[in-house]
Short mmCIF file of C-alpha atoms and ligand atoms in Angstrom, two decimals:
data_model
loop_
_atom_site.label_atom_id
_atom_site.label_comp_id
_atom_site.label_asym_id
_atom_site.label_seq_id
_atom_site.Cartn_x
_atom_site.Cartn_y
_atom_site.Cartn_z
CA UNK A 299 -98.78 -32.46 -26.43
CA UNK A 300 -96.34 -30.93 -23.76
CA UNK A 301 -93.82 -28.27 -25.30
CA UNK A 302 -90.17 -28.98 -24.29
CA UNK A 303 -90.14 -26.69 -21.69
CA UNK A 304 -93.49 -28.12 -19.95
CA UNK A 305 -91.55 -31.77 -20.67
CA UNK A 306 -89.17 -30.51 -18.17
CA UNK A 307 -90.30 -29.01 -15.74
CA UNK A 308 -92.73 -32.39 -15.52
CA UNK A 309 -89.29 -34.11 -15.03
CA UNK A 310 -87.80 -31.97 -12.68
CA UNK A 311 -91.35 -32.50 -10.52
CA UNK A 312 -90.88 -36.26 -10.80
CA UNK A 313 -87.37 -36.91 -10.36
CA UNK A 314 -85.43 -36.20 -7.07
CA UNK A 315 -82.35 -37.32 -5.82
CA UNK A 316 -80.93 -40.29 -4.64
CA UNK A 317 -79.93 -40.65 -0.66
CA UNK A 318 -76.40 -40.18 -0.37
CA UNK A 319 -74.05 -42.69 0.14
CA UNK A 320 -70.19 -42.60 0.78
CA UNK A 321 -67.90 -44.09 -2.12
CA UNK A 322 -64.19 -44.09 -2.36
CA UNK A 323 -62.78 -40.82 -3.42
CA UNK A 324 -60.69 -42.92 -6.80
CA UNK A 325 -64.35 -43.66 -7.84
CA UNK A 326 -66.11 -40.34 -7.13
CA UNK A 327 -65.08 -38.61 -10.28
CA UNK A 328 -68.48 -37.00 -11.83
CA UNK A 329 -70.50 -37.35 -8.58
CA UNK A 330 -71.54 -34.36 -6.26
CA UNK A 331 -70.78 -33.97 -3.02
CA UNK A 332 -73.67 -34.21 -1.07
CA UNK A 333 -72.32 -32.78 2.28
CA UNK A 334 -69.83 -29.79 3.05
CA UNK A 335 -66.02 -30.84 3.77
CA UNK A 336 -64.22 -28.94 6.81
CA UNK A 337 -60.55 -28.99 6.43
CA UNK A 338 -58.98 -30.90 9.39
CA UNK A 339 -55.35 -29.11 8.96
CA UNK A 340 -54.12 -25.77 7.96
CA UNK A 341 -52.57 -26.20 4.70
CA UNK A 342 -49.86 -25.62 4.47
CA UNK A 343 -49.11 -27.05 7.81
CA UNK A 344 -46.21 -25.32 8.09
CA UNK A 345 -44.40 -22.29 7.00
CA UNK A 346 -42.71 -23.24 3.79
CA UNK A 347 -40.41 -22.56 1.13
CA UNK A 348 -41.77 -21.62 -2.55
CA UNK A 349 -37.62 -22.14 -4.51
CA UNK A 350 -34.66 -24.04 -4.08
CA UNK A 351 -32.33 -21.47 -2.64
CA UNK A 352 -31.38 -19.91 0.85
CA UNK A 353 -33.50 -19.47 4.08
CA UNK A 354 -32.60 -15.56 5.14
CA UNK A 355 -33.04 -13.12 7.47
CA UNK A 356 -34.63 -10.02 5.05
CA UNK A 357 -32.55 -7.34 7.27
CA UNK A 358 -28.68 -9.08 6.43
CA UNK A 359 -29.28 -8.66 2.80
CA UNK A 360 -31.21 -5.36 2.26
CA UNK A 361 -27.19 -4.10 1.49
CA UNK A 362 -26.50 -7.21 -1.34
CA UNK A 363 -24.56 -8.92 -2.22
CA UNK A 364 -23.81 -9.99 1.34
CA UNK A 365 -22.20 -13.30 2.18
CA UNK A 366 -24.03 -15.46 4.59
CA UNK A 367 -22.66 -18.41 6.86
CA UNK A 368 -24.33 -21.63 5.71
CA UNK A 369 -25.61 -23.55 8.68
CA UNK A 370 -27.24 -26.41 7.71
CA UNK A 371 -29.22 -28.36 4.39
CA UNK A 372 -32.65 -28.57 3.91
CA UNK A 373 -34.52 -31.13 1.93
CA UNK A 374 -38.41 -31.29 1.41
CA UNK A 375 -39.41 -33.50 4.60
CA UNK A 376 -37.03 -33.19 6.54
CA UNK A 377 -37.39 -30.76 9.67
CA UNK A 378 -35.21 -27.59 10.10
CA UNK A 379 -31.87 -28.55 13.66
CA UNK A 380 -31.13 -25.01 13.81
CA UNK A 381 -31.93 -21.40 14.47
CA UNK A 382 -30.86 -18.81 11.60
CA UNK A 383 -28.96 -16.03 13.49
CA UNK A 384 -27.84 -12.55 11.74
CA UNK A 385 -25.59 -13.37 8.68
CA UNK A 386 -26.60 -16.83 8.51
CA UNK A 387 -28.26 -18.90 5.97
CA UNK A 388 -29.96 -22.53 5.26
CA UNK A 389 -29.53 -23.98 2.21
CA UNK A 390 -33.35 -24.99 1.63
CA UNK A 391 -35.51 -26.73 -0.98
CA UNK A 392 -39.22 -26.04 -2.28
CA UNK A 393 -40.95 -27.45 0.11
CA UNK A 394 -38.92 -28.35 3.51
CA UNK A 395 -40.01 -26.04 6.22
CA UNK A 396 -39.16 -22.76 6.95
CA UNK A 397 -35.85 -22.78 9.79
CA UNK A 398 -36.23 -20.60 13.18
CA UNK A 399 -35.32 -17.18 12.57
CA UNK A 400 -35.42 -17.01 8.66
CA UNK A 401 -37.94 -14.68 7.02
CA UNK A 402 -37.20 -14.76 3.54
CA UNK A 403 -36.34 -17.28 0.45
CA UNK A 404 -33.44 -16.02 -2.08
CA UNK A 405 -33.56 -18.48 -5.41
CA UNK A 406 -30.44 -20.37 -5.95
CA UNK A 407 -30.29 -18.53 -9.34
CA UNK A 408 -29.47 -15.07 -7.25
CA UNK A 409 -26.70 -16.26 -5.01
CA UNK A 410 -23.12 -17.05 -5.68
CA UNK A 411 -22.66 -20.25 -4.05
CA UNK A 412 -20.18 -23.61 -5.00
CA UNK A 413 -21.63 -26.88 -4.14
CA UNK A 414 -20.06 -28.18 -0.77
CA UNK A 415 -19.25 -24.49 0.73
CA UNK A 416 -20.09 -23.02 3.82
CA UNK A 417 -20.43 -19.75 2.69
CA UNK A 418 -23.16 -17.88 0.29
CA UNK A 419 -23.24 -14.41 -1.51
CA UNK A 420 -26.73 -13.29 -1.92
CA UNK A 421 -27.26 -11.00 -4.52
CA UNK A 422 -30.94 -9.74 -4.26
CA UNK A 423 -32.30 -7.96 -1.09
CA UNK A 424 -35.64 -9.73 -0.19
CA UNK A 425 -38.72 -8.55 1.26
CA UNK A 426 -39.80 -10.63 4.40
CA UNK A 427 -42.02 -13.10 3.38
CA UNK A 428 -40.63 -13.65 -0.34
CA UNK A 429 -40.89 -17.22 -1.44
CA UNK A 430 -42.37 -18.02 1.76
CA UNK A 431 -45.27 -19.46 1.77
CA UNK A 432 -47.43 -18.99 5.53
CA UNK A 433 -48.68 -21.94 7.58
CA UNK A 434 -52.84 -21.92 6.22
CA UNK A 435 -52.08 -19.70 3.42
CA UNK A 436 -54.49 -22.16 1.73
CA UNK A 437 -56.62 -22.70 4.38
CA UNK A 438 -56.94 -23.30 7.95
CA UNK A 439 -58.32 -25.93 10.46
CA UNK A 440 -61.81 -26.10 10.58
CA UNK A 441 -62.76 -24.32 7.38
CA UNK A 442 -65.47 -25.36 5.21
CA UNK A 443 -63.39 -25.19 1.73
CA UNK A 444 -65.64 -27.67 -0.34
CA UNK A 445 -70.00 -27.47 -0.14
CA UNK A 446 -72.35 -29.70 -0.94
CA UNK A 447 -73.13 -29.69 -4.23
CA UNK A 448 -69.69 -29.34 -5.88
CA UNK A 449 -68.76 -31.39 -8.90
CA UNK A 450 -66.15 -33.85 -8.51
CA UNK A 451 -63.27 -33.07 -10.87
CA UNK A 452 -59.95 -33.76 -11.00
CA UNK A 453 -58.84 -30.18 -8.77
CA UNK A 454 -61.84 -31.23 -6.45
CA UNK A 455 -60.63 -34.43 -5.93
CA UNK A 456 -56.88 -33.66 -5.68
CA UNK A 457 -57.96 -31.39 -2.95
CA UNK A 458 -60.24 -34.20 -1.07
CA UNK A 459 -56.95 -35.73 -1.34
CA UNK A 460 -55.15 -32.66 0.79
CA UNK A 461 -57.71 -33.15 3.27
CA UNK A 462 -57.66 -36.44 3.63
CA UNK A 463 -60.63 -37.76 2.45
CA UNK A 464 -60.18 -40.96 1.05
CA UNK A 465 -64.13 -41.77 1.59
CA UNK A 466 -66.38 -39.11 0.55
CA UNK A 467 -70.03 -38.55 0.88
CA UNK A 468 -71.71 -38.31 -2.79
CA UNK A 469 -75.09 -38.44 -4.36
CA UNK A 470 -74.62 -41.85 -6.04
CA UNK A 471 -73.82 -43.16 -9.76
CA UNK A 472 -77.41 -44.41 -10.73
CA UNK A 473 -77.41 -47.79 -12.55
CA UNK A 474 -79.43 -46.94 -15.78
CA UNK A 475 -80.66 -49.88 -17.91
CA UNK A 476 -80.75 -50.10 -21.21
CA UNK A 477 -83.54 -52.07 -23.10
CA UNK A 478 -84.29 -51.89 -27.10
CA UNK A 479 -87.02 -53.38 -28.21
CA UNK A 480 -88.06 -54.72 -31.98
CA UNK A 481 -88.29 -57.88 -33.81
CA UNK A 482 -86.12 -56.66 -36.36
CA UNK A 483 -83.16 -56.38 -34.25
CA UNK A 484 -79.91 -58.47 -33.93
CA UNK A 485 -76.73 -58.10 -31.72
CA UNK A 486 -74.10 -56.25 -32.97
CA UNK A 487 -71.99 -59.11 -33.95
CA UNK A 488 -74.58 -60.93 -35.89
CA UNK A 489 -75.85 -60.36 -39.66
CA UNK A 490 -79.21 -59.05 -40.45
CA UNK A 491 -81.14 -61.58 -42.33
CA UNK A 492 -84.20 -60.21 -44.54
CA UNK A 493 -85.54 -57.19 -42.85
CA UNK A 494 -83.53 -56.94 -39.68
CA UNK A 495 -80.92 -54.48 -38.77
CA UNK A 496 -78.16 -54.09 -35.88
CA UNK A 497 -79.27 -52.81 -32.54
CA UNK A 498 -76.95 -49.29 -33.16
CA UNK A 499 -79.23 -48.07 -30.31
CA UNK A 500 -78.01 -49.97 -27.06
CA UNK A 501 -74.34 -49.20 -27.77
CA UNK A 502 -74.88 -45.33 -28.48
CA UNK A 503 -77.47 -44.81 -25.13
CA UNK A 504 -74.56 -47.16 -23.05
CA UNK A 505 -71.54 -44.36 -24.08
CA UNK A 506 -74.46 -41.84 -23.55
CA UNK A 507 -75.40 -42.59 -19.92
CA UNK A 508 -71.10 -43.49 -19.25
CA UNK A 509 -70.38 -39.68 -20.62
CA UNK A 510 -73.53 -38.39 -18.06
CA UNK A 511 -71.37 -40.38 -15.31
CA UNK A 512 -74.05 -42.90 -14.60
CA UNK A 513 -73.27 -46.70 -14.89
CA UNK A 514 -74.94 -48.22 -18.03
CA UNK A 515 -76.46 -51.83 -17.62
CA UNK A 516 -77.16 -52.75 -20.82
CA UNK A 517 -80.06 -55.34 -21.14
CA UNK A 518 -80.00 -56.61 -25.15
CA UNK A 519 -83.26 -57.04 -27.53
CA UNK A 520 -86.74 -57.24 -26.21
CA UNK A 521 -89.30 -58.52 -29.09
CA UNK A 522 -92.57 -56.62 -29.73
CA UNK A 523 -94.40 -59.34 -28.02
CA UNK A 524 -96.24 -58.66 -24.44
CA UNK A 525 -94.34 -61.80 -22.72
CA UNK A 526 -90.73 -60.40 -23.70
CA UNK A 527 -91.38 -57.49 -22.91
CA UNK A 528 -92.95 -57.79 -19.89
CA UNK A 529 -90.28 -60.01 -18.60
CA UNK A 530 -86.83 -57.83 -20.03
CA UNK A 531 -89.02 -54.79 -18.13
CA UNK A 532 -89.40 -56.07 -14.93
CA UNK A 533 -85.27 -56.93 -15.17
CA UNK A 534 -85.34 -53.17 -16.31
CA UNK A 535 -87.01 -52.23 -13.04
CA UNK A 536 -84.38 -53.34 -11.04
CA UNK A 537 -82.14 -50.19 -12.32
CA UNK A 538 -82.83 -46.59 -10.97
CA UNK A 539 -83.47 -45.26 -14.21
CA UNK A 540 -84.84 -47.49 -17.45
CA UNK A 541 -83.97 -46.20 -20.98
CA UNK A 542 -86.12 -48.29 -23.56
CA UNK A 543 -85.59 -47.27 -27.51
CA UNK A 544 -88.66 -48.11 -29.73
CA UNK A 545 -92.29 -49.05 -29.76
CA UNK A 546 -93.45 -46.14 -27.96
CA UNK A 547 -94.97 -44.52 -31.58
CA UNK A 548 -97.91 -45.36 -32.98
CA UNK A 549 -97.29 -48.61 -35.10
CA UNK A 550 -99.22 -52.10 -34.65
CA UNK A 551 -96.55 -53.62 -32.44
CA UNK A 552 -95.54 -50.30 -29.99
CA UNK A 553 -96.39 -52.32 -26.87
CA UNK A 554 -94.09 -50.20 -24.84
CA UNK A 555 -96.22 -47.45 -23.00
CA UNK A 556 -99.00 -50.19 -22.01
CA UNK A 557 -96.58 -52.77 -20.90
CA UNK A 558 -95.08 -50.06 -18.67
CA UNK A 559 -98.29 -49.36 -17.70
CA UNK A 560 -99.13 -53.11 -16.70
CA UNK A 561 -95.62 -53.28 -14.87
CA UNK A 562 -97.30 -50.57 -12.11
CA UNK A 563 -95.08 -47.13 -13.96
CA UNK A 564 -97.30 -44.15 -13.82
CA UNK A 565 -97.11 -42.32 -17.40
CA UNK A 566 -96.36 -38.86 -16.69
CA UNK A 567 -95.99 -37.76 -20.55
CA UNK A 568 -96.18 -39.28 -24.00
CA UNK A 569 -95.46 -37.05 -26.75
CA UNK A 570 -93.58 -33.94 -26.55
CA UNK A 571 -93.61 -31.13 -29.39
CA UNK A 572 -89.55 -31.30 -30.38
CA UNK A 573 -88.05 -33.14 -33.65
CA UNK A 574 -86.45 -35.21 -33.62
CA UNK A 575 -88.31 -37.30 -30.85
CA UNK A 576 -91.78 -36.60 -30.58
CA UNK A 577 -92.92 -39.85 -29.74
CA UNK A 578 -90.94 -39.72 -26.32
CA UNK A 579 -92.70 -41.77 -23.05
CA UNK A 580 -91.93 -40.95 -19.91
CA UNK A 581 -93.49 -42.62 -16.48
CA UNK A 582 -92.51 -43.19 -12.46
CA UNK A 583 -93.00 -46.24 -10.65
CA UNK A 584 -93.72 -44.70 -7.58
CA UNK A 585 -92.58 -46.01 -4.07
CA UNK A 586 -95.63 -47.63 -3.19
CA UNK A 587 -95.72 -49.75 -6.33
CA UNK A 588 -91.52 -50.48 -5.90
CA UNK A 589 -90.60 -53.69 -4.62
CA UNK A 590 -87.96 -52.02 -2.14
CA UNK A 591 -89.43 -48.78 -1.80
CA UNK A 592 -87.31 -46.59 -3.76
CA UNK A 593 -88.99 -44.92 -7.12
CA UNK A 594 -88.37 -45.47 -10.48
CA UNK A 595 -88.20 -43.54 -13.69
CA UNK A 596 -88.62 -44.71 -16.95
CA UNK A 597 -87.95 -43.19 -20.76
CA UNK A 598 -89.73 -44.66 -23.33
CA UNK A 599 -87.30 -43.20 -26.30
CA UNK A 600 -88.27 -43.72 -30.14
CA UNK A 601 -86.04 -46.35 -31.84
CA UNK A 602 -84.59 -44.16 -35.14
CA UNK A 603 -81.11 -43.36 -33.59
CA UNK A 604 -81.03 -39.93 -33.79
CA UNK A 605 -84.46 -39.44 -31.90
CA UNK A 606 -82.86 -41.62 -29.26
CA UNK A 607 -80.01 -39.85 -29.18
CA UNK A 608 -81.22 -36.20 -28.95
CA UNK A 609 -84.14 -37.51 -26.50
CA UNK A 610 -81.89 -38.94 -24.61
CA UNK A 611 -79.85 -35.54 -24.02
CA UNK A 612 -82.52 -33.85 -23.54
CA UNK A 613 -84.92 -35.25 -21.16
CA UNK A 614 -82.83 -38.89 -19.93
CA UNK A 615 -79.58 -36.80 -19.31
CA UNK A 616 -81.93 -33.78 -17.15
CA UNK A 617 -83.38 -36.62 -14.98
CA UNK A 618 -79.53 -38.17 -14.34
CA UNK A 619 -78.72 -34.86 -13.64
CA UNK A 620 -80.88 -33.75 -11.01
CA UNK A 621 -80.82 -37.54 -9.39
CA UNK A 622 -77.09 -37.28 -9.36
CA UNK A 623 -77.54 -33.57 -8.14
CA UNK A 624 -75.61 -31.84 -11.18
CA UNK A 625 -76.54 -28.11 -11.55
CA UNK A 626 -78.13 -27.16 -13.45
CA UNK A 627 -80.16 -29.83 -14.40
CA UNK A 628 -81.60 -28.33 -17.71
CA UNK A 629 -79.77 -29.14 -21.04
CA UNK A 630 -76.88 -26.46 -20.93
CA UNK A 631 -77.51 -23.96 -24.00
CA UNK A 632 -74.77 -21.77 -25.39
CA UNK A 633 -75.50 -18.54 -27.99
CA UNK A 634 -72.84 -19.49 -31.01
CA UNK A 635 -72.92 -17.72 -34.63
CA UNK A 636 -73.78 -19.47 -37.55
CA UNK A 637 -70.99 -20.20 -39.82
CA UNK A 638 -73.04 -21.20 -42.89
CA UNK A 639 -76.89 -19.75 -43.65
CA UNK A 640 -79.66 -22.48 -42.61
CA UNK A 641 -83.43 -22.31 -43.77
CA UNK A 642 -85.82 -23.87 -41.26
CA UNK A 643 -89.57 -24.54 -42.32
CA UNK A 644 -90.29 -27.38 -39.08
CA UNK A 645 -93.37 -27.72 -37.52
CA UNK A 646 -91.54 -28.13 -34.61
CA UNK A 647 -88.53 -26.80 -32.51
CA UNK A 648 -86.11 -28.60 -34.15
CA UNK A 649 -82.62 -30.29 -32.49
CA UNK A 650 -80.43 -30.47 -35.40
CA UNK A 651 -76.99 -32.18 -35.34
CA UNK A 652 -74.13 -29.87 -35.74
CA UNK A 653 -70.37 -29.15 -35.40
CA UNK A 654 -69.23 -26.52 -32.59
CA UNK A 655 -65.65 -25.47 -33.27
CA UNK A 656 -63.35 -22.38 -32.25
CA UNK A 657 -62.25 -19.76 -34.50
CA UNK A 658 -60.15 -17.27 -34.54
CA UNK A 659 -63.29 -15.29 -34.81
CA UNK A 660 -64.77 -17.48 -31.40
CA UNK A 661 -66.91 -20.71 -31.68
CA UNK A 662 -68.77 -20.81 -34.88
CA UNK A 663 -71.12 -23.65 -35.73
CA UNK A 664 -72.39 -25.61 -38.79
CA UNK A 665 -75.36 -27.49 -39.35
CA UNK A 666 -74.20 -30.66 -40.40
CA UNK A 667 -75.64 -32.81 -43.89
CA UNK A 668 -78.68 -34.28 -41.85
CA UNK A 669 -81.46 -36.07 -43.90
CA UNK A 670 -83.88 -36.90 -40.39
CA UNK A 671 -83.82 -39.05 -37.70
CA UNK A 672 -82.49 -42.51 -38.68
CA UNK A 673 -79.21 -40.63 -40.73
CA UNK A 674 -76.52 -41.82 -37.36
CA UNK A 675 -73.93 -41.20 -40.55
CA UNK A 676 -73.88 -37.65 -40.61
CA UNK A 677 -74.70 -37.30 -36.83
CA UNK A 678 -71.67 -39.05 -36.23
CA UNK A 679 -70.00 -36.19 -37.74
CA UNK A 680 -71.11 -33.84 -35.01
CA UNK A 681 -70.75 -32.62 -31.30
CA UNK A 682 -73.81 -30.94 -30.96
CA UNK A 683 -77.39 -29.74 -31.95
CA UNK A 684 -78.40 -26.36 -32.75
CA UNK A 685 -82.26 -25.42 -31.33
CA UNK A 686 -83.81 -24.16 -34.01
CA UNK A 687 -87.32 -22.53 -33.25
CA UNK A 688 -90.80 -23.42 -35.21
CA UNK A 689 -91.54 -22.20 -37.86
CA UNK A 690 -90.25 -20.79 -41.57
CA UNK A 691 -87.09 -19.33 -41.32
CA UNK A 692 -84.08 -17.95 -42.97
CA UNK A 693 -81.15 -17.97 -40.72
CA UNK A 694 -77.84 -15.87 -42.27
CA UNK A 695 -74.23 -16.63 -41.35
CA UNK A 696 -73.09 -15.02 -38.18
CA UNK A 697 -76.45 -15.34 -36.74
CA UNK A 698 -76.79 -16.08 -33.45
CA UNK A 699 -78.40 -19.71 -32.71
CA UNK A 700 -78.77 -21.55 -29.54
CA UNK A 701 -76.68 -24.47 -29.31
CA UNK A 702 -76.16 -27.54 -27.04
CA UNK A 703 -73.00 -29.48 -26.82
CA UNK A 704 -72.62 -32.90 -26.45
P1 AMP B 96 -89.88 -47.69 -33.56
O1 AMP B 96 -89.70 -46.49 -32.68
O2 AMP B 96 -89.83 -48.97 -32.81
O3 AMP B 96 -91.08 -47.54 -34.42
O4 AMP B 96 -88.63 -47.68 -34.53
C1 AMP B 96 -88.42 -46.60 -35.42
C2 AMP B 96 -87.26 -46.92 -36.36
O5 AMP B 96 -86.07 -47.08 -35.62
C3 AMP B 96 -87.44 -48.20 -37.13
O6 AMP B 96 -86.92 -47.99 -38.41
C4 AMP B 96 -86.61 -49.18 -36.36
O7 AMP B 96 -86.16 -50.25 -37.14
C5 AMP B 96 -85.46 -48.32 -35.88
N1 AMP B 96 -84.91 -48.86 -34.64
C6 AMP B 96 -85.62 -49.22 -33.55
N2 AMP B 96 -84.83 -49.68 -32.57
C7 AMP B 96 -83.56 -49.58 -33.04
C8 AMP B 96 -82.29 -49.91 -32.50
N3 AMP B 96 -82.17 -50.39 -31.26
N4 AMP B 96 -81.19 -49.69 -33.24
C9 AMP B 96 -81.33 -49.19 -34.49
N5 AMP B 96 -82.50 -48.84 -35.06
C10 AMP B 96 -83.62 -49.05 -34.35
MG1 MG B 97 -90.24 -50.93 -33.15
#
């Protein structure tokens, strides 16, 4: 059985990304960018002002107050008639471009000035340059201001905007399916009869893979029969990445792993040594057995929820990562205190759900009321897992624990 670290690392070998393609620059938020961005202006393109207030020349005001002749108004685009000769001034807003012969910005709030006048008293005695702010301050033409590999978030993509990039080039969204499999399943909306229960799985891996920013197909129930299944997987194959929940443990009817196999996926691990979720499959179709080409990957996750869950953050979401080029690609940990003593005794590293909160103190986190892998109740009531090691152990408050958010 692989530990969790040799379960990733396997992944990491198996999984690469994804061509990149060029999307809209609306739809691009969570992507990568897959190529570096030169600006193709400076920014700001020209000199500008920073207030609402007067355009100056620094030297008539370094004895304020001084009154200055006003010579013209100034409104953010608009472009600056005339030249700003000694004791003159330009009424000017944030924004419009700097006039000929100004230096300096005073704010309206230091100047004596009626509305409709043609005369100002400055009060303050600028330096040159003050509330000016330079043509390429920001940048200049032909600068490479974003690289390949930056996250797309809502400051990246504001500044795409600046540039002008309304198409940009992106490692793209994979389409991950979403399969469950088990005869006592029904849809959501239906009733359980005698021995069923609602698929809880398909809706909680569909928010999962929309929070990773991949694109969730979900695919319904597959029964634990060989035709079903074979048919719901090869409609699974079409997607980049296949998430299947159940029959991949060691019961009469898990006919997951050698259905997989019979569809032409390559298992690369079955079992890793982490609870919740040993059980966990994981395979490639490789190119050569791809009907266009392009490989596969498939996660065989067990069905109790919370396996599926935490499997699914740790090994599905490190896959989507490193196809969709996030860095790093390895579930993010963070060292938090304890906020309540915890006893471990697992055989295994454990993932157990808890809740991450700031104190005055700085984040503290609880283990939440967790009775094993099918309780979704009291996972619901967290936001993370703590990674507790093998092994007896007493863990006090304020110890430090390694914790991954969701
Ligand atoms: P399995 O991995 O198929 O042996 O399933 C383990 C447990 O998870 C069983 O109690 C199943 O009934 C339950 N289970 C399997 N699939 C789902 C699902 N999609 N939604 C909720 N529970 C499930
Ligand atoms: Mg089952």
């Amino acid at each position: 059985m692989l530990s969790f670290d040799e379960a990733i690392a396997a992944i990491l070998n198996e999984v690469e990304p994804r061509p990149a393609v060029e999307v809209s620059l609306d739809g691009s938020l969570g992507l990568v960018l897959a190529a570096d961005i030169t600006c193709d202006v400076d920014s700001p393109p020209f000199d500008k002002s920073q207030m609402d207030g007067f355009a100056v020349r620094a030297t008539d005001t370094s004895n304020a107050p001084t009154t200055l002749h006003v010579i013209e108004e100034l409104t953010a685009g608009n472009v600056p008639q005339r030249t700003v000769g000694p004791g003159q001034a330009t009424r000017i807003m944030t924004g419009a471009p700097m006039p000929e012969g100004a230096d300096a910005v005073v704010p309206i709030e230091q100047c004596d000035f009626a509305e409709g006048s043609d005369s100002v008293t400055v009060n303050s005695s600028p330096h040159s340059g003050a509330y000016v702010i330079g043509r390429g301050a920001s940048m200049v033409k032909g600068e490479t201001v974003l690289s390949a590999g930056t996250p797309l978030t809502a400051a990246s993509m504001g500044l795409l905007a600046e540039l002008g990039q309304a198409r940009v080039p992106v490692f793209p969204r994979p389409m991950v399916g979403i399969l469950a499999t088990g005869d006592e399943l029904v849809p959501v909306d239906e009733s359980p009869g005698p021995g069923q229960i609602r698929n809880s799985n398909q809706t909680m891996l569909v928010a999962q893979v929309a929070n990773t920013g991949a694109e969730p197909r979900p695919l319904g129930i597959a029964r634990d029969e060989r035709g079903d299944l074979k048919s719901k997987i090869a409609q699974g194959l079409e997607c980049d990445v296949l998430c299947l929940s159940g029959g991949v443990s060691a019961g009469k009817l898990d006919l997951v792993p050698s259905e997989l196999e019979a569809a032409g996926v390559r298992q690369v691990f079955h079992k890793v040594n982490v609870k919740p979720g040993k059980p966990v499959w994981f395979g490639r179709l490789d190119a050569d057995r791809s009907p266009d080409g392009r490989p596969r990957w498939i996660f065989g996750l067990p069905g109790n929820p919370v396996s599926s869950m935490v499997c699914f953050e740790l090994f599905v979401r490190t896959a989507l990562r490193r196809l969709m080029g996030i860095t790093p690609e390895e579930p993010p940990t963070i060292t938090v205190r304890l906020e309540t003593p915890h006893s471990t005794r697992g055989d295994r590293p454990t993932y157990f759900p808890a809740r991450l909160r700031w104190t005055v103190e700085g984040a503290r986190v609880t283990p939440v009321n967790w009775q094993g892998s099918f309780d979704l109740r009291a996972t619901a009531g967290a936001n993370s897992m703590i990674a507790f090691p093998a092994g007896e152990r007493v863990f006090d408050k304020d110890d430090p624990v390694e914790v991954i958010a969701w």
